[in-house]
Structures are given as C-alpha cells and as structure tokens.
Amino acid sequence: MEQASGAGRFAGRTVIVTGAGSGIGRSTALRLIAEGAGVVAADVIPDRLDELADQAAHELGDSALRTVAGDIAQRETVGRIVDAAEGRIDGLANVAGVMDGFLPPAEVDDGTWDRVMGINLTGPMRLTRAVLPAMLEAGGGAIVNVASEASLRASASGAAYTTSKHAIVGYTKSVAFYYGPQGVRANAVAPGPVATNIEGAMRSEFAAQRAGAVMQATMPPPAPPERLAAAVLWLLSDDSLNVNGVVLPSDGGWSAV
Ligand SMILES: NC(=O)c1ccc[n+]([C@@H]2O[C@H](COP(=O)([O-])OP(=O)(O)OC[C@H]3O[C@@H](n4cnc5c(N)ncnc54)[C@H](O)[C@@H]3O)[C@@H](O)[C@H]2O)c1
C-alpha cells in the first residue's frame, strides 16, 4: 500500500531546497525537517542559513541540517549542493528567485535580464541536470520548481521575470515528459502574492501605471509562506504520485480572475 500522508512523510529522505534562507524556501525547509526529511539548504546569504540552522535546532531539534552558501547562478555552487547531499537525493525544490523591477520590454537592461534568467531559470536547470543521475539510478525522485503567477500572465512583473517564469514551466514539463516513465516527477507551484523578503519595487513609471492598475484591481492579499510550503511539500511527497508536469497555482484564486 502506498504511504499515507502525515508526520514522517519524508522520513529517511534527502531533499535539496534552494532559497532556503527566507520566505517560501525557508518555510519549505522547516516543514520538510518537521516531516522527517534530511535537508540540504542552499542560499546566497550565509547569515540567513545560520538563522535557519538555529531555528531548526531550537524549534525542531534538528542538528543534521546541511547548509550550502552560494549563488545558484554559478556552476560551482551547483556542484557543492549536490556534494552536500552525499549521494542520496529524493527531492529537489528549486525555490530561489529574484524579481526584475517590473521593467517592461522596452526598458529592461541586459544586466537585469541576465541576472533574472541566471537565477530563475539556468540555476534550476543546472541543479536539476545534476540531480537527475542519482534520481534515475534510485528509480525515482520528485522535483518542484517555484514558478509564479507571472508564469500564467504578463501583468504580474516585468519582461525578464515573466519570461523566466514561463520558461521554467516549459522546463518542468520537459523533465516530466522525459523521465516520468522512470519514476522522476517534475511539477511547478505558481504562487500569487506571498509575504516574504522578495524585492518587488517597481523601477518603471510606465509599469507602475500599466501593471499597477491591473494588479490593484485583481490581486488577492499576500499569503503567508507556509501556505506555499504546503503545496511544495505535497508535490514533493508520495501524496502526489499520480501528478507529473503540472503547474499548480497557489494564489488565493488570482488565476481565476
Ligand atoms: N513572494 C511572492 O510574492 C512570490 C510570488 C510569486 C513567485 N515567487 C517566487 O517564490 C520564490 C521564493 O521567493 P520568496 O518570495 O520566498 O523570496 P525571498 O526573497 O523571501 O526568498 C528567496 C531566497 O532566495 C535567495 N536567493 C536569491 N538569489 C539567490 C541566488 N542567486 N542563489 C541562491 N539563493 C538566492 C535569497 O537570498 C532569499 O533568501 C522565488 O522563485 C519567487 O520568484 C514569489
């Protein structure tokens, strides 16, 4: 019989979480630990990883958390994350991501474009590529990419972020298609607004008028990050064994507007 949900859903499993120092990634890492996983937590800000380790030790009694500080857009960081998992990798949550200042197509600069693509798309691609051999050899694994409402529409961000978050959905489906028959599932969660530390300021007056008006009229209030972690964990767990290649909006109904 397949395992039922509840405490211990991830007992004995190793899961990598990027962006684990804050917001959705942090909630995901803590809940995974609470449900029995061994977590490899990665983030570009080392102090945030130290805080996470303290929280895991004091609130959950977990002293086995492995942390990796580094920029996910750099190849060498990907190698260090995989090494920290020490062979066994049951799950990967690609959560780290950055916004783009809402710069519309005529205003986006090369630096913003490259940074957003590197962190939101190329980093997750390289890390996925790096964990796939271990998952395929073990006969299965679950990958969850944190997409966005900006994977579904153009009015939730600028050009670079919207493009990166649409692209990660295509990449998610590609992994699902090619490796589903071998037991590896890949799915995406598309959050609406979430109360985190993400830098969401608009750097374009035009975007503030054009996108600002649409968002003001339709956007639900921000959700606590724990609600997003719940969706990520469901897709990482055996509770979703029959689900592969989907984009799950967790957005208070925004995508239905
Ligand atoms: N907050 C929202 O409203 C919202 C909405 C839709 C989608 N998202 C997505 O959710 C994900 C998590 O964002 P969040 O809201 O929790 O933000 P957050 O800023 O609170 O947390 C993101 C974490 O990722 C880390 N990070 C940033 N760049 C990195 C890099 N180059 N390498 C490694 N780590 C890096 C940050 O240091 C931070 O700790 C992102 O992919 C974001 O695009 C967020």
Tab-separated table of C-alpha atoms and ligand atoms in Angstrom:
chain	number	residue	atom	x	y	z
A	1	MET	CA	0.000	0.000	0.000
A	2	GLU	CA	1.306	3.486	-0.784
A	3	GLN	CA	2.215	5.562	2.240
A	4	ALA	CA	-0.467	7.825	3.698
A	5	SER	CA	0.213	11.492	4.462
A	6	GLY	CA	1.028	12.901	7.910
A	7	ALA	CA	4.079	13.317	10.110
A	8	GLY	CA	7.023	11.354	8.782
A	9	ARG	CA	6.033	11.697	5.102
A	10	PHE	CA	9.688	12.355	4.307
A	11	ALA	CA	11.316	10.057	6.880
A	12	GLY	CA	14.643	8.776	5.593
A	13	ARG	CA	14.578	11.045	2.544
A	14	THR	CA	17.028	13.716	1.456
A	15	VAL	CA	15.642	16.883	-0.115
A	16	ILE	CA	17.541	19.867	-1.529
A	17	VAL	CA	15.931	23.298	-1.076
A	18	THR	CA	17.332	26.434	-2.716
A	19	GLY	CA	16.425	29.886	-1.466
A	20	ALA	CA	16.104	28.238	1.946
A	21	GLY	CA	17.204	31.318	3.867
A	22	SER	CA	13.941	33.231	3.538
A	23	GLY	CA	10.279	33.194	2.616
A	24	ILE	CA	8.897	30.186	0.765
A	25	GLY	CA	12.217	28.315	0.761
A	26	ARG	CA	12.683	28.711	4.493
A	27	SER	CA	9.141	27.527	5.253
A	28	THR	CA	9.656	24.605	2.895
A	29	ALA	CA	12.922	23.575	4.567
A	30	LEU	CA	11.442	23.798	8.084
A	31	ARG	CA	8.335	21.825	7.202
A	32	LEU	CA	10.396	19.167	5.429
A	33	ILE	CA	12.506	18.779	8.566
A	34	ALA	CA	9.347	18.611	10.690
A	35	GLU	CA	8.073	15.811	8.439
A	36	GLY	CA	11.275	13.788	8.758
A	37	ALA	CA	13.481	14.810	5.821
A	38	GLY	CA	17.207	15.359	5.832
A	39	VAL	CA	17.506	18.767	4.192
A	40	VAL	CA	20.298	20.354	2.171
A	41	ALA	CA	19.560	24.088	2.408
A	42	ALA	CA	21.151	26.486	-0.090
A	43	ASP	CA	21.079	30.270	-0.225
A	44	VAL	CA	23.275	33.135	-1.400
A	45	ILE	CA	23.099	34.870	2.021
A	46	PRO	CA	25.099	32.864	4.618
A	47	ASP	CA	23.594	34.652	7.666
A	48	ARG	CA	20.134	33.520	6.643
A	49	LEU	CA	21.324	29.910	6.526
A	50	ASP	CA	22.794	30.272	10.014
A	51	GLU	CA	19.439	31.595	11.265
A	52	LEU	CA	17.658	28.684	9.604
A	53	ALA	CA	20.028	26.199	11.226
A	54	ASP	CA	19.408	27.821	14.643
A	55	GLN	CA	15.647	27.700	14.117
A	56	ALA	CA	15.777	24.054	13.005
A	57	ALA	CA	17.848	23.140	16.062
A	58	HIS	CA	15.803	25.074	18.620
A	59	GLU	CA	12.270	24.557	17.329
A	60	LEU	CA	12.578	21.119	15.744
A	61	GLY	CA	15.588	19.585	17.490
A	62	ASP	CA	17.279	19.022	14.131
A	63	SER	CA	21.041	19.341	14.109
A	64	ALA	CA	21.556	17.448	10.839
A	65	LEU	CA	20.691	20.323	8.511
A	66	ARG	CA	23.349	20.738	5.825
A	67	THR	CA	23.789	24.279	4.513
A	68	VAL	CA	25.464	25.484	1.327
A	69	ALA	CA	26.127	29.199	0.831
A	70	GLY	CA	26.481	30.341	-2.767
A	71	ASP	CA	24.935	31.884	-5.842
A	72	ILE	CA	22.768	29.329	-7.658
A	73	ALA	CA	23.595	31.032	-10.964
A	74	GLN	CA	27.243	29.943	-10.573
A	75	ARG	CA	28.169	26.443	-11.763
A	76	GLU	CA	30.411	25.709	-8.781
A	77	THR	CA	27.542	26.291	-6.333
A	78	VAL	CA	25.514	23.571	-8.047
A	79	GLY	CA	28.378	21.095	-7.578
A	80	ARG	CA	28.705	21.920	-3.879
A	81	ILE	CA	24.960	21.488	-3.312
A	82	VAL	CA	24.955	18.031	-4.910
A	83	ASP	CA	28.088	17.018	-2.970
A	84	ALA	CA	26.382	18.041	0.298
A	85	ALA	CA	23.583	15.550	-0.389
A	86	GLU	CA	26.186	12.753	-0.232
A	87	GLY	CA	24.678	10.558	-2.927
A	88	ARG	CA	21.058	10.138	-1.967
A	89	ILE	CA	18.660	12.750	-3.420
A	90	ASP	CA	14.938	12.056	-3.186
A	91	GLY	CA	13.672	15.562	-3.792
A	92	LEU	CA	14.686	18.942	-5.157
A	93	ALA	CA	12.814	22.185	-4.542
A	94	ASN	CA	14.106	24.985	-6.750
A	95	VAL	CA	12.774	27.944	-4.779
A	96	ALA	CA	15.446	30.678	-5.054
A	97	GLY	CA	14.337	33.503	-7.316
A	98	VAL	CA	14.543	37.246	-7.869
A	99	MET	CA	12.243	39.886	-9.363
A	100	ASP	CA	13.055	42.302	-12.188
A	101	GLY	CA	11.897	45.734	-11.010
A	102	PHE	CA	8.867	45.380	-13.323
A	103	LEU	CA	10.975	46.624	-16.241
A	104	PRO	CA	8.828	46.326	-19.392
A	105	PRO	CA	10.253	45.070	-22.736
A	106	ALA	CA	11.438	48.499	-23.948
A	107	GLU	CA	13.187	49.271	-20.653
A	108	VAL	CA	14.820	46.040	-19.495
A	109	ASP	CA	18.624	46.289	-19.321
A	110	ASP	CA	20.987	43.420	-20.112
A	111	GLY	CA	22.183	43.159	-16.506
A	112	THR	CA	18.670	42.641	-15.139
A	113	TRP	CA	17.802	40.189	-17.924
A	114	ASP	CA	20.921	38.059	-17.408
A	115	ARG	CA	20.633	38.059	-13.611
A	116	VAL	CA	16.964	37.057	-13.623
A	117	MET	CA	17.494	34.308	-16.215
A	118	GLY	CA	20.583	33.023	-14.387
A	119	ILE	CA	18.860	32.689	-11.010
A	120	ASN	CA	15.277	31.837	-12.031
A	121	LEU	CA	15.976	29.544	-14.986
A	122	THR	CA	19.584	28.499	-15.652
A	123	GLY	CA	20.381	27.726	-11.991
A	124	PRO	CA	17.347	25.434	-11.578
A	125	MET	CA	18.130	23.782	-14.924
A	126	ARG	CA	21.736	23.031	-13.916
A	127	LEU	CA	20.769	21.778	-10.468
A	128	THR	CA	18.056	19.556	-11.955
A	129	ARG	CA	20.514	18.215	-14.522
A	130	ALA	CA	22.952	17.490	-11.721
A	131	VAL	CA	20.478	15.558	-9.517
A	132	LEU	CA	18.834	13.546	-12.300
A	133	PRO	CA	21.509	10.809	-12.481
A	134	ALA	CA	21.083	9.972	-8.765
A	135	MET	CA	17.283	10.025	-9.042
A	136	LEU	CA	17.249	7.841	-12.158
A	137	GLU	CA	19.651	5.376	-10.606
A	138	ALA	CA	17.470	5.169	-7.486
A	139	GLY	CA	14.365	4.645	-9.644
A	140	GLY	CA	12.606	7.875	-8.770
A	141	GLY	CA	12.522	11.344	-7.307
A	142	ALA	CA	10.433	14.487	-7.157
A	143	ILE	CA	11.374	17.936	-8.431
A	144	VAL	CA	9.343	21.033	-7.642
A	145	ASN	CA	10.081	24.359	-9.289
A	146	VAL	CA	8.626	27.509	-7.800
A	147	ALA	CA	7.149	29.340	-10.767
A	148	SER	CA	4.828	32.342	-10.330
A	149	GLU	CA	1.580	33.965	-11.284
A	150	ALA	CA	3.956	35.507	-13.839
A	151	SER	CA	4.114	32.039	-15.434
A	152	LEU	CA	0.444	32.469	-16.334
A	153	ARG	CA	0.085	36.135	-17.265
A	154	ALA	CA	2.166	39.206	-18.237
A	155	SER	CA	0.777	41.748	-15.772
A	156	ALA	CA	2.457	40.386	-12.616
A	157	SER	CA	6.041	41.526	-13.314
A	158	GLY	CA	8.378	42.923	-15.973
A	159	ALA	CA	9.609	41.244	-19.161
A	160	ALA	CA	12.559	39.305	-17.727
A	161	TYR	CA	10.717	37.776	-14.766
A	162	THR	CA	7.639	36.882	-16.855
A	163	THR	CA	9.876	35.231	-19.451
A	164	SER	CA	11.923	33.315	-16.864
A	165	LYS	CA	8.812	32.069	-15.087
A	166	HIS	CA	7.095	30.985	-18.313
A	167	ALA	CA	10.323	29.220	-19.331
A	168	ILE	CA	10.656	27.309	-16.057
A	169	VAL	CA	7.212	25.842	-16.732
A	170	GLY	CA	8.400	24.550	-20.118
A	171	TYR	CA	11.494	23.123	-18.490
A	172	THR	CA	9.382	21.465	-15.782
A	173	LYS	CA	7.211	19.787	-18.425
A	174	SER	CA	10.282	18.632	-20.350
A	175	VAL	CA	11.658	16.869	-17.264
A	176	ALA	CA	8.222	15.375	-16.547
A	177	PHE	CA	7.877	14.123	-20.109
A	178	TYR	CA	11.320	12.586	-20.475
A	179	TYR	CA	11.759	11.000	-17.052
A	180	GLY	CA	8.211	10.342	-15.795
A	181	PRO	CA	8.326	6.757	-17.066
A	182	GLN	CA	11.450	6.216	-14.938
A	183	GLY	CA	9.780	7.475	-11.767
A	184	VAL	CA	11.024	11.061	-11.722
A	185	ARG	CA	8.239	13.624	-11.402
A	186	ALA	CA	8.609	17.361	-12.025
A	187	ASN	CA	5.916	19.884	-11.151
A	188	ALA	CA	5.657	23.617	-10.552
A	189	VAL	CA	3.877	25.750	-7.968
A	190	ALA	CA	2.728	29.170	-9.149
A	191	PRO	CA	2.399	31.494	-6.138
A	192	GLY	CA	0.342	34.661	-6.171
A	193	PRO	CA	1.445	37.350	-3.710
A	194	VAL	CA	3.292	35.968	-0.680
A	195	ALA	CA	4.572	37.880	2.371
A	196	THR	CA	8.359	37.364	2.036
A	197	ASN	CA	11.546	39.404	1.641
A	198	ILE	CA	11.475	39.416	-2.167
A	199	GLU	CA	12.361	42.804	-3.683
A	200	GLY	CA	9.167	43.774	-5.504
A	201	ALA	CA	9.642	47.513	-6.075
A	202	MET	CA	8.724	48.887	-9.492
A	203	ARG	CA	11.616	50.574	-11.322
A	204	SER	CA	9.451	51.770	-14.209
A	205	GLU	CA	6.849	54.532	-14.196
A	206	PHE	CA	5.197	53.030	-17.233
A	207	ALA	CA	4.902	49.635	-15.486
A	208	ALA	CA	3.570	51.309	-12.352
A	209	GLN	CA	0.709	52.732	-14.433
A	210	ARG	CA	0.078	49.782	-16.734
A	211	ALA	CA	0.690	46.739	-14.486
A	212	GLY	CA	-0.067	48.611	-11.257
A	213	ALA	CA	-3.638	49.297	-12.317
A	214	VAL	CA	-4.294	45.672	-13.322
A	215	MET	CA	-2.736	44.286	-10.149
A	216	GLN	CA	-4.592	46.685	-7.883
A	217	ALA	CA	-7.886	45.611	-9.402
A	218	THR	CA	-7.317	41.843	-9.336
A	219	MET	CA	-4.595	40.771	-6.904
A	220	PRO	CA	-5.615	38.990	-3.683
A	221	PRO	CA	-3.876	39.821	-0.377
A	222	PRO	CA	-0.470	38.222	0.296
A	223	ALA	CA	-0.450	34.698	1.696
A	224	PRO	CA	1.899	33.544	4.465
A	225	PRO	CA	4.813	31.497	3.043
A	226	GLU	CA	3.676	28.400	4.970
A	227	ARG	CA	0.743	28.076	2.551
A	228	LEU	CA	3.162	27.806	-0.336
A	229	ALA	CA	5.364	25.341	1.530
A	230	ALA	CA	2.289	23.125	1.943
A	231	ALA	CA	1.848	22.970	-1.838
A	232	VAL	CA	5.561	22.369	-2.452
A	233	LEU	CA	5.605	19.533	0.081
A	234	TRP	CA	2.535	17.925	-1.431
A	235	LEU	CA	4.197	17.839	-4.838
A	236	LEU	CA	7.440	16.504	-3.339
A	237	SER	CA	5.591	13.781	-1.428
A	238	ASP	CA	4.109	10.448	-2.440
A	239	ASP	CA	0.666	12.016	-1.914
A	240	SER	CA	1.016	13.376	-5.456
A	241	LEU	CA	2.460	10.236	-7.101
A	242	ASN	CA	-0.059	10.475	-9.944
A	243	VAL	CA	0.759	14.126	-10.674
A	244	ASN	CA	3.514	14.988	-13.154
A	245	GLY	CA	4.163	18.042	-15.317
A	246	VAL	CA	1.522	20.323	-13.784
A	247	VAL	CA	1.579	23.976	-12.774
A	248	LEU	CA	-0.340	24.319	-9.519
A	249	PRO	CA	-1.436	27.895	-8.807
A	250	SER	CA	-1.442	28.649	-5.091
A	251	ASP	CA	-2.650	32.213	-5.368
A	252	GLY	CA	-5.901	32.725	-3.467
A	253	GLY	CA	-7.800	32.344	-6.732
A	254	TRP	CA	-5.968	35.088	-8.673
A	255	SER	CA	-5.585	32.935	-11.789
A	256	ALA	CA	-9.362	32.507	-11.933
A	257	VAL	CA	-9.905	36.264	-12.312
B	1	LIG	N1	6.802	36.483	-2.748
B	1	LIG	C1	5.976	36.457	-3.780
B	1	LIG	O1	5.002	37.211	-3.834
B	1	LIG	C2	6.216	35.479	-4.914
B	1	LIG	C3	5.229	35.364	-5.900
B	1	LIG	C4	5.425	34.503	-6.954
B	1	LIG	C5	6.570	33.738	-7.017
B	1	LIG	N2	7.524	33.862	-6.062
B	1	LIG	C6	8.729	33.027	-6.177
B	1	LIG	O2	8.949	32.340	-4.979
B	1	LIG	C7	10.331	32.028	-4.876
B	1	LIG	C8	10.807	32.352	-3.477
B	1	LIG	O3	10.728	33.744	-3.267
B	1	LIG	P1	10.328	34.409	-1.881
B	1	LIG	O4	9.148	35.236	-2.141
B	1	LIG	O5	10.292	33.394	-0.824
B	1	LIG	O6	11.556	35.435	-1.738
B	1	LIG	P2	12.621	35.703	-0.601
B	1	LIG	O7	13.462	36.805	-1.150
B	1	LIG	O8	11.990	35.890	0.717
B	1	LIG	O9	13.476	34.361	-0.577
B	1	LIG	C9	14.284	33.979	-1.661
B	1	LIG	C10	15.607	33.460	-1.153
B	1	LIG	O10	16.396	33.128	-2.312
B	1	LIG	C11	17.704	33.573	-2.069
B	1	LIG	N3	18.393	33.835	-3.327
B	1	LIG	C12	18.236	34.917	-4.149
B	1	LIG	N4	19.098	34.845	-5.151
B	1	LIG	C13	19.815	33.723	-4.984
B	1	LIG	C14	20.882	33.130	-5.697
B	1	LIG	N5	21.410	33.722	-6.769
B	1	LIG	N6	21.383	31.961	-5.258
B	1	LIG	C15	20.888	31.385	-4.138
B	1	LIG	N7	19.889	31.909	-3.419
B	1	LIG	C16	19.363	33.055	-3.834
B	1	LIG	C17	17.557	34.845	-1.265
B	1	LIG	O11	18.749	35.164	-0.540
B	1	LIG	C18	16.393	34.506	-0.355
B	1	LIG	O12	16.825	34.005	0.889
B	1	LIG	C19	11.027	32.788	-5.999
B	1	LIG	O13	11.330	31.897	-7.059
B	1	LIG	C20	9.996	33.802	-6.422
B	1	LIG	O14	10.154	34.186	-7.770
B	1	LIG	C21	7.373	34.711	-5.001
